[in-house]
Short mmCIF file of C-alpha atoms and ligand atoms in Angstrom, two decimals:
data_model
loop_
_atom_site.label_atom_id
_atom_site.label_comp_id
_atom_site.label_asym_id
_atom_site.label_seq_id
_atom_site.Cartn_x
_atom_site.Cartn_y
_atom_site.Cartn_z
CA MET A 1 -46.23 -36.21 -11.79
CA SER A 2 -44.71 -39.23 -13.46
CA THR A 3 -41.80 -37.32 -15.01
CA LEU A 4 -39.49 -37.64 -11.99
CA HIS A 5 -36.46 -39.87 -12.28
CA PRO A 6 -37.18 -43.41 -10.92
CA ARG A 7 -34.01 -43.44 -8.80
CA LEU A 8 -35.14 -40.44 -6.71
CA ASP A 9 -35.73 -41.20 -3.03
CA ALA A 10 -39.19 -40.54 -1.62
CA ALA A 11 -37.98 -37.48 0.31
CA ALA A 12 -36.75 -35.65 -2.78
CA ALA A 13 -39.67 -36.76 -4.96
CA ASP A 14 -42.23 -35.67 -2.33
CA PHE A 15 -40.57 -32.30 -1.97
CA ILE A 16 -40.51 -31.68 -5.74
CA ARG A 17 -44.21 -32.57 -6.03
CA ARG A 18 -45.23 -30.15 -3.29
CA GLU A 19 -46.77 -26.75 -3.82
CA HIS A 20 -43.89 -24.28 -3.77
CA ARG A 21 -44.45 -20.92 -2.11
CA LEU A 22 -42.40 -17.92 -1.04
CA LEU A 23 -40.73 -17.65 2.37
CA ILE A 24 -41.70 -14.27 3.83
CA ASP A 25 -41.52 -13.39 7.52
CA GLY A 26 -41.16 -17.01 8.57
CA ARG A 27 -44.22 -18.25 6.65
CA TRP A 28 -44.75 -19.90 3.32
CA VAL A 29 -47.09 -17.71 1.25
CA ALA A 30 -48.42 -17.72 -2.32
CA ALA A 31 -47.07 -15.11 -4.74
CA SER A 32 -49.23 -12.00 -4.95
CA SER A 33 -49.33 -12.50 -8.73
CA GLY A 34 -51.08 -15.83 -8.12
CA ARG A 35 -48.91 -17.16 -10.88
CA LEU A 36 -46.55 -20.17 -10.99
CA PHE A 37 -43.62 -20.82 -13.26
CA GLU A 38 -42.31 -24.13 -14.50
CA VAL A 39 -39.11 -25.87 -13.52
CA GLU A 40 -37.61 -28.37 -15.93
CA ASP A 41 -35.27 -31.32 -15.50
CA PRO A 42 -32.39 -30.40 -17.80
CA GLY A 43 -31.58 -34.11 -18.21
CA THR A 44 -34.93 -34.74 -19.97
CA GLY A 45 -36.31 -31.31 -20.80
CA ARG A 46 -39.53 -32.25 -18.97
CA ILE A 47 -41.43 -30.08 -16.47
CA ILE A 48 -41.01 -31.41 -12.95
CA ALA A 49 -42.37 -28.67 -10.70
CA ARG A 50 -44.26 -25.41 -10.54
CA VAL A 51 -43.04 -22.64 -8.26
CA ALA A 52 -44.56 -19.35 -7.05
CA GLU A 53 -43.69 -16.46 -9.37
CA GLY A 54 -42.73 -13.65 -6.99
CA VAL A 55 -43.08 -10.14 -8.37
CA ALA A 56 -42.25 -6.62 -7.17
CA ARG A 57 -45.07 -6.64 -4.61
CA ASP A 58 -43.65 -9.82 -3.01
CA ILE A 59 -40.20 -8.30 -2.90
CA ASP A 60 -41.75 -5.31 -1.02
CA LEU A 61 -43.30 -7.66 1.53
CA ALA A 62 -40.07 -9.63 1.91
CA VAL A 63 -37.96 -6.47 2.29
CA ASP A 64 -40.44 -5.15 4.91
CA ALA A 65 -40.12 -8.40 6.88
CA ALA A 66 -36.27 -8.28 6.66
CA ARG A 67 -36.36 -4.63 7.67
CA ARG A 68 -38.50 -5.40 10.76
CA ALA A 69 -36.25 -8.28 11.75
CA PHE A 70 -33.15 -6.10 11.38
CA ASP A 71 -34.43 -2.90 12.93
CA GLY A 72 -36.40 -4.16 15.84
CA GLY A 73 -36.84 -7.92 16.05
CA ASP A 74 -35.01 -10.58 18.06
CA TRP A 75 -32.20 -10.84 15.59
CA PRO A 76 -30.21 -7.69 16.54
CA LYS A 77 -30.35 -8.73 20.18
CA LEU A 78 -28.81 -12.13 19.61
CA LYS A 79 -25.27 -12.59 20.85
CA PRO A 80 -22.62 -13.54 18.24
CA ALA A 81 -22.34 -16.98 19.89
CA ASP A 82 -26.08 -17.50 19.37
CA ARG A 83 -25.81 -16.61 15.70
CA SER A 84 -22.92 -19.03 15.49
CA ARG A 85 -24.96 -21.75 17.19
CA LEU A 86 -27.85 -21.29 14.73
CA LEU A 87 -25.46 -21.58 11.80
CA LEU A 88 -23.87 -24.74 13.22
CA ARG A 89 -27.35 -26.25 13.62
CA LEU A 90 -28.08 -25.38 10.00
CA ALA A 91 -24.82 -27.07 8.91
CA ASP A 92 -25.89 -30.25 10.79
CA LEU A 93 -29.29 -30.18 9.08
CA ILE A 94 -27.70 -29.74 5.65
CA GLU A 95 -25.51 -32.78 6.35
CA ARG A 96 -28.40 -34.80 7.74
CA HIS A 97 -30.48 -34.11 4.60
CA GLY A 98 -27.44 -34.33 2.27
CA ASP A 99 -28.82 -37.10 0.09
CA GLU A 100 -32.13 -35.34 -0.46
CA LEU A 101 -30.45 -31.98 -1.17
CA ALA A 102 -28.03 -33.67 -3.61
CA GLN A 103 -30.94 -35.28 -5.47
CA LEU A 104 -32.80 -31.97 -5.66
CA GLU A 105 -29.64 -30.37 -7.02
CA VAL A 106 -29.47 -33.04 -9.74
CA MET A 107 -33.11 -32.61 -10.75
CA ASP A 108 -32.84 -28.84 -10.77
CA ASN A 109 -29.45 -28.30 -12.30
CA GLY A 110 -28.53 -31.57 -14.06
CA LYS A 111 -25.15 -32.30 -12.52
CA PRO A 112 -24.18 -35.90 -11.63
CA LEU A 113 -25.30 -37.12 -8.21
CA ALA A 114 -21.78 -37.82 -6.88
CA VAL A 115 -20.69 -34.29 -7.79
CA ALA A 116 -23.84 -32.82 -6.20
CA ARG A 117 -23.19 -34.82 -3.02
CA ARG A 118 -19.63 -33.48 -2.69
CA GLY A 119 -21.00 -29.96 -3.27
CA ILE A 120 -23.59 -30.33 -0.54
CA LEU A 121 -20.98 -31.47 2.00
CA GLY A 122 -18.87 -28.50 0.95
CA THR A 123 -21.73 -26.15 1.73
CA ALA A 124 -22.00 -27.61 5.26
CA ASP A 125 -18.26 -26.90 5.72
CA MET A 126 -18.77 -23.33 4.46
CA VAL A 127 -21.61 -22.75 6.97
CA ARG A 128 -19.37 -24.02 9.81
CA TYR A 129 -16.46 -21.90 8.69
CA MET A 130 -18.65 -18.75 8.65
CA ALA A 131 -20.26 -19.72 11.98
CA GLY A 132 -16.79 -19.47 13.46
CA TRP A 133 -16.40 -15.89 12.27
CA ALA A 134 -19.52 -14.70 14.01
CA THR A 135 -17.68 -14.60 17.33
CA LYS A 136 -14.35 -13.27 15.92
CA PHE A 137 -15.45 -10.40 13.81
CA ASN A 138 -14.06 -7.57 15.97
CA GLY A 139 -12.80 -4.04 15.41
CA GLU A 140 -9.57 -2.55 16.77
CA ALA A 141 -8.41 0.05 19.22
CA VAL A 142 -6.93 2.96 17.28
CA PRO A 143 -4.04 5.06 18.67
CA LEU A 144 -4.68 8.77 17.94
CA SER A 145 -2.06 11.54 17.60
CA MET A 146 -4.46 14.42 18.24
CA PRO A 147 -3.73 16.66 21.24
CA GLY A 148 -5.29 15.39 24.47
CA GLU A 149 -6.11 11.92 25.74
CA TRP A 150 -8.30 9.63 23.66
CA HIS A 151 -9.81 6.25 23.49
CA ALA A 152 -10.70 5.40 19.92
CA TYR A 153 -11.87 2.16 18.42
CA THR A 154 -13.55 0.65 15.40
CA VAL A 155 -16.53 -1.68 15.35
CA ARG A 156 -17.90 -3.78 12.57
CA GLU A 157 -21.65 -3.65 12.27
CA ALA A 158 -23.96 -5.58 9.98
CA VAL A 159 -24.70 -3.60 6.80
CA GLY A 160 -28.46 -4.19 7.28
CA VAL A 161 -30.98 -5.70 4.90
CA VAL A 162 -29.24 -7.52 2.07
CA GLY A 163 -30.69 -8.54 -1.28
CA GLN A 164 -28.95 -11.64 -2.66
CA ILE A 165 -29.37 -12.71 -6.28
CA ILE A 166 -27.80 -15.97 -7.32
CA PRO A 167 -27.29 -18.06 -10.48
CA TRP A 168 -28.19 -21.60 -11.45
CA ASN A 169 -24.82 -23.31 -11.87
CA PHE A 170 -24.37 -24.39 -8.20
CA PRO A 171 -27.82 -23.69 -6.73
CA LEU A 172 -27.23 -24.67 -3.07
CA SER A 173 -23.58 -23.59 -2.86
CA MET A 174 -24.37 -20.17 -4.27
CA ALA A 175 -27.19 -19.74 -1.75
CA ILE A 176 -24.84 -20.70 1.12
CA TRP A 177 -21.93 -18.58 -0.11
CA LYS A 178 -24.31 -15.64 0.14
CA LEU A 179 -26.35 -16.49 3.25
CA ALA A 180 -23.75 -17.86 5.63
CA PRO A 181 -21.40 -14.83 5.83
CA ALA A 182 -24.32 -12.37 5.84
CA LEU A 183 -25.94 -14.25 8.75
CA ALA A 184 -22.61 -14.49 10.61
CA ALA A 185 -22.25 -10.71 10.25
CA GLY A 186 -25.81 -10.18 11.57
CA CYS A 187 -27.65 -9.06 8.44
CA THR A 188 -31.16 -10.01 7.41
CA ILE A 189 -31.77 -11.21 3.90
CA VAL A 190 -34.02 -11.45 0.85
CA LEU A 191 -32.71 -14.19 -1.37
CA LYS A 192 -33.75 -14.55 -5.02
CA PRO A 193 -32.70 -17.89 -6.52
CA ALA A 194 -32.28 -18.28 -10.27
CA GLU A 195 -35.54 -19.07 -12.06
CA GLN A 196 -33.98 -22.19 -13.58
CA THR A 197 -33.09 -23.70 -10.20
CA PRO A 198 -35.39 -22.57 -7.34
CA LEU A 199 -35.93 -25.94 -5.60
CA ASN A 200 -32.93 -26.30 -3.34
CA ALA A 201 -33.15 -22.73 -2.05
CA LEU A 202 -36.77 -23.52 -1.00
CA ARG A 203 -35.75 -26.72 0.79
CA LEU A 204 -32.93 -24.75 2.42
CA GLY A 205 -35.54 -22.22 3.60
CA GLU A 206 -37.32 -25.04 5.45
CA LEU A 207 -34.08 -26.11 7.10
CA ILE A 208 -33.35 -22.50 8.09
CA LEU A 209 -36.70 -22.37 9.88
CA GLU A 210 -36.06 -25.77 11.43
CA ALA A 211 -32.66 -24.57 12.69
CA GLY A 212 -34.51 -21.82 14.58
CA PHE A 213 -33.61 -18.61 12.81
CA PRO A 214 -36.15 -15.94 13.82
CA ALA A 215 -38.94 -14.96 11.37
CA GLY A 216 -37.92 -12.45 8.71
CA VAL A 217 -34.17 -13.04 9.02
CA VAL A 218 -34.10 -15.08 5.79
CA ASN A 219 -36.81 -14.47 3.18
CA ILE A 220 -36.82 -16.31 -0.14
CA VAL A 221 -38.62 -14.98 -3.19
CA THR A 222 -38.52 -17.15 -6.29
CA GLY A 223 -39.23 -15.45 -9.61
CA PHE A 224 -37.66 -14.02 -12.74
CA GLY A 225 -34.68 -11.73 -12.94
CA ALA A 226 -36.32 -8.93 -14.87
CA GLU A 227 -39.17 -8.71 -12.38
CA ALA A 228 -38.28 -9.99 -8.85
CA GLY A 229 -34.51 -9.59 -9.32
CA ALA A 230 -34.76 -6.08 -10.70
CA ALA A 231 -37.17 -5.00 -7.92
CA LEU A 232 -34.80 -6.31 -5.26
CA ALA A 233 -31.73 -4.61 -6.81
CA ALA A 234 -33.61 -1.27 -7.04
CA HIS A 235 -35.38 -1.44 -3.68
CA PRO A 236 -34.93 1.76 -1.63
CA LYS A 237 -35.08 -0.07 1.71
CA VAL A 238 -32.37 -2.56 0.85
CA ASP A 239 -28.90 -1.60 2.20
CA LYS A 240 -26.81 -3.85 0.06
CA VAL A 241 -27.17 -6.20 -2.93
CA ALA A 242 -24.85 -9.12 -3.52
CA PHE A 243 -25.04 -10.65 -6.98
CA THR A 244 -23.51 -13.60 -8.73
CA GLY A 245 -24.13 -14.08 -12.45
CA SER A 246 -23.28 -12.72 -15.83
CA THR A 247 -21.29 -9.51 -16.32
CA GLN A 248 -24.12 -8.09 -18.43
CA THR A 249 -26.70 -8.55 -15.63
CA GLY A 250 -24.13 -7.31 -13.09
CA LYS A 251 -24.03 -3.95 -14.87
CA ARG A 252 -27.84 -3.73 -14.66
CA ILE A 253 -27.64 -4.44 -10.95
CA VAL A 254 -25.20 -1.52 -10.52
CA GLN A 255 -27.54 0.77 -12.36
CA ALA A 256 -30.52 -0.37 -10.34
CA ALA A 257 -28.60 0.21 -7.11
CA LEU A 258 -27.92 3.85 -7.88
CA GLY A 259 -31.24 5.16 -6.53
CA ASN A 260 -30.35 4.76 -2.83
CA LEU A 261 -26.59 4.11 -3.41
CA LYS A 262 -26.91 0.69 -1.79
CA LYS A 263 -23.63 -1.16 -1.41
CA VAL A 264 -22.97 -3.61 -4.22
CA THR A 265 -20.76 -6.67 -4.55
CA LEU A 266 -20.60 -8.68 -7.77
CA GLU A 267 -19.17 -12.04 -8.70
CA LEU A 268 -19.35 -12.09 -12.48
CA GLY A 269 -17.97 -13.85 -15.54
CA GLY A 270 -14.52 -15.01 -16.47
CA LYS A 271 -12.38 -16.23 -19.37
CA SER A 272 -9.68 -17.73 -17.30
CA PRO A 273 -6.25 -18.74 -18.63
CA VAL A 274 -4.40 -21.96 -17.79
CA PHE A 275 -0.69 -22.32 -18.57
CA ILE A 276 1.03 -25.66 -19.02
CA PHE A 277 4.84 -25.40 -19.07
CA PRO A 278 7.01 -28.10 -20.62
CA ASP A 279 8.44 -29.16 -17.24
CA ALA A 280 4.95 -29.72 -15.75
CA ASP A 281 3.88 -33.18 -14.46
CA LEU A 282 1.60 -33.86 -17.44
CA GLU A 283 0.02 -36.85 -15.66
CA ALA A 284 -1.52 -34.26 -13.35
CA ALA A 285 -1.72 -31.26 -15.66
CA VAL A 286 -3.80 -32.91 -18.37
CA PRO A 287 -6.67 -34.10 -16.13
CA GLY A 288 -6.29 -30.89 -14.12
CA ALA A 289 -6.71 -28.70 -17.21
CA ALA A 290 -9.50 -30.93 -18.50
CA ASN A 291 -11.48 -30.70 -15.28
CA ALA A 292 -10.86 -26.95 -15.10
CA ILE A 293 -13.06 -26.60 -18.20
CA PHE A 294 -15.24 -29.72 -18.28
CA PHE A 295 -16.27 -29.83 -14.57
CA ASN A 296 -19.99 -28.97 -14.20
CA SER A 297 -20.09 -29.01 -18.06
CA GLY A 298 -18.09 -25.77 -18.12
CA GLN A 299 -20.83 -23.87 -16.29
CA VAL A 300 -18.37 -22.41 -13.83
CA CYS A 301 -17.42 -18.71 -13.67
CA SER A 302 -13.80 -19.61 -12.98
CA ALA A 303 -13.58 -22.30 -15.70
CA GLY A 304 -10.12 -22.52 -17.30
CA SER A 305 -11.38 -21.80 -20.84
CA ARG A 306 -8.20 -20.44 -22.43
CA LEU A 307 -5.34 -22.96 -22.44
CA TYR A 308 -1.78 -21.90 -23.24
CA VAL A 309 0.56 -24.82 -23.76
CA HIS A 310 4.29 -24.61 -24.40
CA ALA A 311 5.02 -25.53 -28.03
CA ARG A 312 7.25 -28.43 -26.98
CA VAL A 313 4.35 -30.32 -25.46
CA TYR A 314 1.41 -28.64 -27.25
CA GLU A 315 0.50 -31.39 -29.74
CA ARG A 316 0.59 -34.11 -27.14
CA VAL A 317 -1.33 -32.14 -24.49
CA VAL A 318 -4.07 -31.09 -26.89
CA ALA A 319 -4.53 -34.63 -28.14
CA ASP A 320 -4.62 -36.03 -24.59
CA LEU A 321 -7.11 -33.36 -23.46
CA ALA A 322 -9.42 -34.11 -26.36
CA ALA A 323 -9.21 -37.83 -25.63
CA TYR A 324 -9.89 -37.19 -21.93
CA GLY A 325 -12.98 -35.21 -22.85
CA ASP A 326 -14.12 -37.91 -25.34
CA ARG A 327 -13.96 -40.50 -22.55
CA LEU A 328 -16.15 -38.62 -20.09
CA ARG A 329 -19.57 -40.28 -19.74
CA LEU A 330 -22.49 -37.94 -20.41
CA GLY A 331 -25.93 -38.67 -19.02
CA HIS A 332 -28.78 -37.85 -16.67
CA GLY A 333 -27.28 -36.88 -13.34
CA MET A 334 -29.26 -39.64 -11.54
CA GLU A 335 -27.71 -42.42 -13.65
CA GLU A 336 -24.82 -44.43 -12.24
CA GLY A 337 -21.30 -43.61 -13.45
CA VAL A 338 -22.08 -40.36 -15.18
CA ASP A 339 -19.22 -37.78 -15.32
CA LEU A 340 -21.03 -34.88 -16.95
CA GLY A 341 -24.68 -33.83 -16.96
CA PRO A 342 -26.53 -31.65 -19.44
CA LEU A 343 -26.35 -27.86 -19.66
CA ILE A 344 -28.98 -25.97 -17.74
CA SER A 345 -31.39 -25.19 -20.60
CA ARG A 346 -32.11 -25.43 -24.29
CA VAL A 347 -31.15 -21.73 -24.62
CA GLN A 348 -27.79 -22.38 -23.06
CA MET A 349 -27.21 -25.51 -25.16
CA GLU A 350 -27.93 -23.67 -28.37
CA ARG A 351 -25.74 -20.74 -27.33
CA VAL A 352 -22.79 -23.04 -26.61
CA ARG A 353 -23.25 -24.99 -29.82
CA GLY A 354 -23.43 -21.66 -31.67
CA TYR A 355 -20.02 -20.69 -30.20
CA ILE A 356 -18.46 -24.00 -31.32
CA GLU A 357 -19.74 -23.47 -34.85
CA LYS A 358 -18.54 -19.86 -34.87
CA GLY A 359 -15.09 -20.95 -33.63
CA CYS A 360 -14.84 -23.51 -36.43
CA SER A 361 -15.98 -21.05 -39.09
CA ASP A 362 -13.41 -18.53 -37.76
CA GLY A 363 -10.68 -21.11 -38.43
CA ALA A 364 -10.35 -23.15 -35.25
CA THR A 365 -9.73 -26.90 -35.51
CA LEU A 366 -12.18 -29.19 -33.71
CA VAL A 367 -9.95 -31.83 -32.08
CA SER A 368 -12.64 -33.67 -30.08
CA GLN A 369 -14.08 -36.74 -31.78
CA ARG A 370 -17.44 -37.18 -30.14
CA ARG A 371 -20.49 -35.87 -31.90
CA LEU A 372 -23.90 -35.85 -30.23
CA ASP A 373 -27.01 -36.69 -32.23
CA GLY A 374 -30.17 -35.36 -30.64
CA GLY A 375 -31.74 -37.25 -27.74
CA ASP A 376 -33.43 -35.85 -24.63
CA GLY A 377 -31.77 -33.32 -22.38
CA PHE A 378 -29.55 -30.35 -23.10
CA PHE A 379 -26.23 -32.07 -23.74
CA VAL A 380 -23.09 -30.66 -25.27
CA ALA A 381 -20.02 -32.88 -25.62
CA PRO A 382 -16.66 -31.77 -24.16
CA THR A 383 -15.05 -29.81 -26.98
CA VAL A 384 -11.38 -28.92 -27.54
CA LEU A 385 -10.72 -26.30 -30.18
CA ALA A 386 -7.09 -25.92 -31.36
CA ASP A 387 -5.56 -23.19 -33.63
CA THR A 388 -7.70 -20.57 -31.90
CA ARG A 389 -6.43 -16.98 -32.03
CA ALA A 390 -6.66 -14.12 -29.56
CA GLU A 391 -9.21 -12.14 -31.57
CA MET A 392 -11.78 -14.98 -32.02
CA SER A 393 -15.06 -14.67 -30.10
CA VAL A 394 -14.52 -18.18 -28.65
CA VAL A 395 -11.32 -16.88 -27.02
CA ARG A 396 -12.67 -13.50 -25.91
CA GLU A 397 -16.20 -14.22 -24.68
CA GLU A 398 -17.42 -16.32 -21.79
CA ILE A 399 -19.11 -19.38 -23.30
CA PHE A 400 -20.20 -21.11 -20.02
CA GLY A 401 -20.01 -24.56 -21.61
CA PRO A 402 -17.47 -27.39 -21.94
CA VAL A 403 -15.45 -25.62 -24.68
CA LEU A 404 -11.66 -25.32 -24.39
CA CYS A 405 -9.59 -23.05 -26.66
CA ALA A 406 -6.00 -24.25 -26.89
CA MET A 407 -3.08 -22.07 -28.06
CA PRO A 408 0.64 -22.77 -28.13
CA PHE A 409 3.31 -20.44 -26.72
CA ASP A 410 7.05 -20.49 -27.37
CA ASP A 411 8.38 -17.85 -25.07
CA ASP A 412 10.12 -17.61 -21.71
CA ASP A 413 9.39 -13.93 -21.25
CA LEU A 414 7.12 -13.63 -18.23
CA GLU A 415 5.86 -10.20 -19.18
CA ARG A 416 4.67 -11.50 -22.54
CA LEU A 417 3.12 -14.58 -20.94
CA ALA A 418 1.31 -12.41 -18.42
CA GLY A 419 0.25 -10.26 -21.35
CA LEU A 420 -1.53 -13.32 -22.86
CA ALA A 421 -3.28 -14.02 -19.55
CA ASN A 422 -4.31 -10.39 -19.11
CA ASP A 423 -5.56 -9.91 -22.64
CA SER A 424 -9.18 -10.13 -21.41
CA ASP A 425 -11.92 -7.92 -19.97
CA TYR A 426 -12.13 -10.49 -17.15
CA GLY A 427 -9.80 -11.31 -14.28
CA LEU A 428 -11.27 -14.05 -12.12
CA PHE A 429 -8.87 -16.99 -12.07
CA ALA A 430 -5.66 -18.35 -13.60
CA GLY A 431 -3.97 -21.73 -13.47
CA ILE A 432 -0.24 -22.49 -13.77
CA TRP A 433 1.21 -25.99 -14.21
CA THR A 434 4.98 -26.22 -13.71
CA ARG A 435 7.71 -27.59 -11.39
CA ASP A 436 9.52 -24.24 -11.40
CA PHE A 437 8.06 -22.55 -8.35
CA GLY A 438 10.18 -19.40 -8.71
CA MET A 439 8.68 -18.85 -12.19
CA ALA A 440 5.18 -19.76 -10.91
CA HIS A 441 5.38 -17.10 -8.20
CA LYS A 442 6.67 -14.50 -10.67
CA LEU A 443 3.91 -15.25 -13.16
CA ALA A 444 1.23 -15.32 -10.44
CA LYS A 445 2.35 -11.82 -9.42
CA ARG A 446 1.96 -10.52 -12.96
CA ILE A 447 -1.47 -11.96 -13.70
CA ARG A 448 -4.39 -9.60 -13.05
CA ALA A 449 -6.87 -12.08 -11.53
CA GLY A 450 -8.52 -12.63 -8.14
CA SER A 451 -7.31 -16.27 -7.78
CA VAL A 452 -4.29 -18.11 -9.10
CA SER A 453 -3.66 -21.78 -8.53
CA VAL A 454 -0.46 -23.63 -9.19
CA ASN A 455 -0.55 -27.38 -9.95
CA ALA A 456 -4.21 -27.50 -8.91
CA HIS A 457 -7.44 -26.20 -10.23
CA MET A 458 -10.31 -24.49 -8.42
CA VAL A 459 -9.20 -24.57 -4.81
CA ASN A 460 -12.56 -24.34 -3.12
CA ASP A 461 -11.60 -23.80 0.49
CA PRO A 462 -13.99 -21.65 2.57
CA ALA A 463 -10.96 -19.78 3.98
CA LEU A 464 -9.63 -18.67 0.61
CA PRO A 465 -11.06 -15.36 -0.69
CA PHE A 466 -12.66 -15.53 -4.12
CA GLY A 467 -13.64 -12.77 -6.55
CA GLY A 468 -12.65 -10.83 -9.56
CA PHE A 469 -10.36 -8.15 -10.91
CA LYS A 470 -11.59 -6.03 -13.86
CA GLN A 471 -15.05 -6.95 -15.20
CA SER A 472 -15.13 -10.16 -13.17
CA GLY A 473 -16.57 -8.28 -10.23
CA TRP A 474 -16.43 -6.22 -7.07
CA GLY A 475 -15.54 -7.64 -3.64
CA ARG A 476 -14.48 -11.07 -2.31
CA GLU A 477 -16.51 -13.94 -1.01
CA ARG A 478 -15.15 -16.69 1.33
CA GLY A 479 -12.58 -15.99 3.99
CA ARG A 480 -12.88 -13.13 6.44
CA GLU A 481 -13.47 -10.78 3.49
CA ALA A 482 -16.89 -12.41 3.04
CA LEU A 483 -17.94 -10.83 6.34
CA ASP A 484 -16.31 -7.49 5.43
CA ILE A 485 -18.67 -7.17 2.48
CA TYR A 486 -21.68 -7.57 4.78
CA SER A 487 -20.54 -4.99 7.29
CA GLU A 488 -20.01 -1.28 7.83
CA LEU A 489 -17.00 -0.04 9.73
CA LYS A 490 -17.74 2.51 12.46
CA SER A 491 -15.08 4.52 14.28
CA VAL A 492 -15.71 5.90 17.75
CA ALA A 493 -13.44 8.49 19.36
CA ILE A 494 -13.79 9.45 23.05
CA ASN A 495 -12.13 12.48 24.51
CA LEU A 496 -11.00 11.31 27.91
CA GLY A 497 -10.54 14.92 29.05
P1 LIG B 501 -28.35 -16.10 -17.09
O1 LIG B 501 -28.53 -15.14 -18.20
O2 LIG B 501 -27.46 -17.23 -17.40
O3 LIG B 501 -29.64 -16.57 -16.48
P2 LIG B 501 -27.98 -13.96 -15.23
O4 LIG B 501 -26.75 -13.28 -14.77
O5 LIG B 501 -28.89 -13.15 -16.08
O6 LIG B 501 -27.54 -15.29 -15.94
O7 LIG B 501 -28.80 -14.50 -13.99
C1 LIG B 501 -28.29 -14.64 -12.67
C2 LIG B 501 -29.36 -14.20 -11.69
O8 LIG B 501 -29.68 -12.84 -11.93
C3 LIG B 501 -30.66 -14.96 -11.74
O9 LIG B 501 -31.17 -15.13 -10.45
C4 LIG B 501 -31.56 -14.04 -12.54
O10 LIG B 501 -32.93 -14.23 -12.27
C5 LIG B 501 -31.07 -12.68 -12.03
N1 LIG B 501 -31.34 -11.57 -12.97
C6 LIG B 501 -31.43 -11.58 -14.31
N2 LIG B 501 -31.71 -10.37 -14.79
C7 LIG B 501 -31.79 -9.54 -13.73
C8 LIG B 501 -32.04 -8.13 -13.58
N3 LIG B 501 -32.24 -7.34 -14.60
N4 LIG B 501 -32.03 -7.64 -12.33
C9 LIG B 501 -31.79 -8.42 -11.26
N5 LIG B 501 -31.57 -9.74 -11.34
C10 LIG B 501 -31.56 -10.30 -12.54
MG1 LIG B 502 -30.04 -13.51 -18.03
#
């Protein structure tokens, strides 16, 4: 195909051009539907690859393979240190193929190459962090008060076969956030990548085989959510499903999981508040708040999409933020010097533009100057809306685009400020910019969100748990908690007589 970007290296171009199959039981197989679906480059809107369309029958085969590997294969016999070693080997392979993986990420998702590269290195760090836990994931001895003499202890055991369904905004990172802790805990897996971005998960599947993971431990079924995703979430032989995506789809996953009461964890949407206080270092707060919403073109579940600025600095901060957004260079992710890529799809671009129009017709003021006029690719310019009000759909709903709603506050009452933050169905993240650390701690305590950062945005450390309050989800990924969600706790009590 001649539609690939000319700056792609041969390795990435050759991979994209290949025939893309499903990874089931350690082998690459065609989908039982015989069908393929198309993958487009969001920077041009052109079709770049065709990928096997896995359906319910393929999910059955993949679950059977994962079941065999979990129940009776080599995998359960491996020592924790051997699981750790395999993960460390995978991390090395990810690093070694970092340029290729980064280019695939750009072609699949649209993000700028430099951003993709940092993300790929971050995934290698995540794998190494989780590899460390494989040998440290122990239970405890439990002192009993029952009559007699006892030895009681807990053990953490892998939950079993896990279905993992991931979104398109960070294709490789999302795959690794799911796979690495589940593998460290000793699970076997069926992974379903997003239909918009299947390429990097497939390349990762090759690296997983190259690292030496036994057949059936990781199975990868590409396909659509309503067919392959739904079959995986409902499957009676799957012990647990871990999902990242929209809150709406998350609710469907929960319903599908009811049949066998499989365990469910969910990392869903957000509408995260960011506060800028008048004493904040604005040199840091303005770019910080700008990147909190514009990074990855706003396609981030923890994007800081609601900005509350103290009235004393509101005018200046809003003007500076809009100017910052206007200066960001938009373009194809493979071009040099690009800050922001396109959105993932035409559907998403139109949805986001629809929100901006709705916000303006509801009375918001469009502060950003840049207007886009057509062209290839699914681009939306960074957009700052001022004079937004709590009841507007742009303030209440997750837009998943580079759209910031700015609102002034003129209040020192922490309960009322926390009330602004908490006036949302979501509770994923909150940002606070101030030099008053006492106040920052007090406000952090009052905000109902899974992560709060002070004078920083999106702290992506593998050790720091991440997940949502309220309708932002169930469970935590990263940190030790990421292994907890892939394990069952067993207690054993022995009467010593
Ligand atoms: P979007 O609408 O932006 O694609 P989703 O939350 O729907 O976001 O998609 C996230 C992931 O969930 C993707 O892998 C998608 O294929 C999958 N998915 C979508 N619908 C379902 C469903 N009904 N059951 C299971 N998975 C689904
Ligand atoms: Mg959807």
